Steps between C-alpha positions, in 0.01 A plus 500: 500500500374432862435147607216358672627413866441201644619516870608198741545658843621254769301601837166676325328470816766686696486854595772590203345249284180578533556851431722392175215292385208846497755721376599240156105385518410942459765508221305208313775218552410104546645432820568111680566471845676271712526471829527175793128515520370572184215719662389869363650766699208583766505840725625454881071532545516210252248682220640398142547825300338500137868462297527133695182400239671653212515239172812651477632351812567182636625338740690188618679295732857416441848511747793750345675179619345275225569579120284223408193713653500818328754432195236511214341755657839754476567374161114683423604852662719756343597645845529366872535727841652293805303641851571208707688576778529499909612848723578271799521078534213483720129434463465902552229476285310160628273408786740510784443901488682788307673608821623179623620375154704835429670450823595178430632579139656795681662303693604191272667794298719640789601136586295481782326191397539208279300388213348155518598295198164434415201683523197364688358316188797392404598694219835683501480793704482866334849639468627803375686274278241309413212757424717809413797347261433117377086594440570766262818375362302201416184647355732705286689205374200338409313758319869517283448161476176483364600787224808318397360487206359831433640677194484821545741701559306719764630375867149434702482706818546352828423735801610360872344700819876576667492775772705780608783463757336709781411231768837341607631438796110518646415243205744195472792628255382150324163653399680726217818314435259191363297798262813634402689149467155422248515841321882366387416142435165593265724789311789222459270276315278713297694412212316678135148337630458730841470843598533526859372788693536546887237714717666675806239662692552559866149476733179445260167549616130504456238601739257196444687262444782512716342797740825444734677676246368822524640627791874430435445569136397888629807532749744396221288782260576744787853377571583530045403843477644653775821349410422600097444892669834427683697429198291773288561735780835456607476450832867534672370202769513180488165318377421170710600311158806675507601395840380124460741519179767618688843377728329553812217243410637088470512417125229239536280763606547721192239368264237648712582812337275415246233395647464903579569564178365251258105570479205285508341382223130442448505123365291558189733785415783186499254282303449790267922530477542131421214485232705824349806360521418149303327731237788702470808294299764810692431368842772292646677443825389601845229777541525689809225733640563809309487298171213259634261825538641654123382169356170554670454846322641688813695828350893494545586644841707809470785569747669809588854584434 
């Protein structure tokens, strides 16, 4: 007998949150939001699309940080999904321009540059530590917490956004050992009352809302089938993967492998995934990109001998 989903989703006005909130909103789930600002997701044009109005849907203000703010709230949802997170500790997204703040997260992650210990406002500065690991280690401790008492026997999902390892040494090693370093710490204390699942996707796009994304999102399409056609077809070369895997390339380079290899995902096909995957009691454990697309209703890939 299928349950009626009620969904907390920590960032619902991010670009993976957002798309989580439609996709559980189309399947005819409650879903709560909450987010630093508390505000409806908006377009980058700023229009409000019509799911933001849903009486399905709310959506409030509350820090990961503070358990007092959203406690009740988790104790009311049977599932949560963790998108909160930062690529590079630098306002790359902010006012001081995309360009400028990616260098300077670029180059705070090569070493190049120190981190102030406080931000401008005076809040503790965005760290991989802080917004990768502790803010999703925390959220999932307190959505435990508020089900300590639940007695049934059926462990409530808990799905974190994690990422593929495709970006190092170009994106500070940091950036995944804090996902990874939360994947372990959530899984560790999931006890009876959690079922943990972890989405791996390499690059996710959309061409509206994040119209950046298009361009790189095609070259990696190009760059995963020729390599799938080189495997299929036997090729007696080496395939640029191959070579950036290999003894002539520095180890820390070798995770750019898969970034060749590892397509990109539409983001509502990973919202579609994670609403699959907490309806689905089977799903555990990390969810790479092959799995992320057969949870979306993409047919098994077939590989040649």
């Amino acid at each position: 007998m299928s349950i009626q989903q009620r969904l907390l989703v920590v960032g619902g006005n991010g670009f993976v949150g957002s798309a989580v909130c439609k996709q559980a909103l189309s399947r005819g789930w409650e879903v709560v939001s909450i987010s630093g600002s508390g505000r409806p997701f908006r377009t980058p044009r700023g229009h409000a699309p019509t799911w933001t109005t849903s009486d399905r849907m709310q959506w409030h203000k509350a820090d990961a940080f503070d358990r007092n703010a959203y406690r009740e709230l988790a104790a009311s949802c049977t599932a949560a999904v963790h998108t909160v997170g930062i690529l590079m500790e630098s306002n790359y997204k902010g006012q001081d321009g995309s360009t400028m703040g990616a260098l300077k997260g670029l180059l705070k992650g090569w070493g190049l540059a120190s981190p102030n210990p406080l931000a401008s406002n005076g809040q503790k500065t965005a760290t991989y530590e802080r917004m990768n690991r502790d803010a999703a280690i925390t959220v999932a401790e307190t959505f435990k917490e508020a089900h300590a008492c639940n007695e049934s026997d059926i462990p409530l999902p808990f799905v974190f956004m994690s990422a593929a390892d495709i970006m190092r040494p170009f994106i500070s090693p940091r950036y995944i050992s804090t996902k990874y370093e939360a994947e372990q710490r959530i899984e560790e204390q999931a006890g009876h009352t959690l079922r943990p699942v972890f989405m791996r996707p390499g690059l996710m796009y959309h061409p509206h809302n994040r119209p950046w994304s298009t361009l790189p999102a095609t070259m990696i399409d190009v760059s995963y089938h020729l390599h799938k056609m080189h495997r299929r077809w036997n090729v007696p070369i080496p395939s640029p993967a191959d070579v950036l895997r290999s003894s002539f390339v520095p180890a820390p380079f070798h995770p750019l492998s898969g970034a060749l290899t590892t397509p990109a995902l539409h983001v509502d096909t990973v919202a579609a995934a994670i609403c699959e995957a907490i309806s689905r009691p089977d799903v555990r454990g990390a969810q790479l990109s092959e799995s992320i697309r057969q949870l979306a209703g993409w047919p098994a890939e077939t590989h040649a001998a």
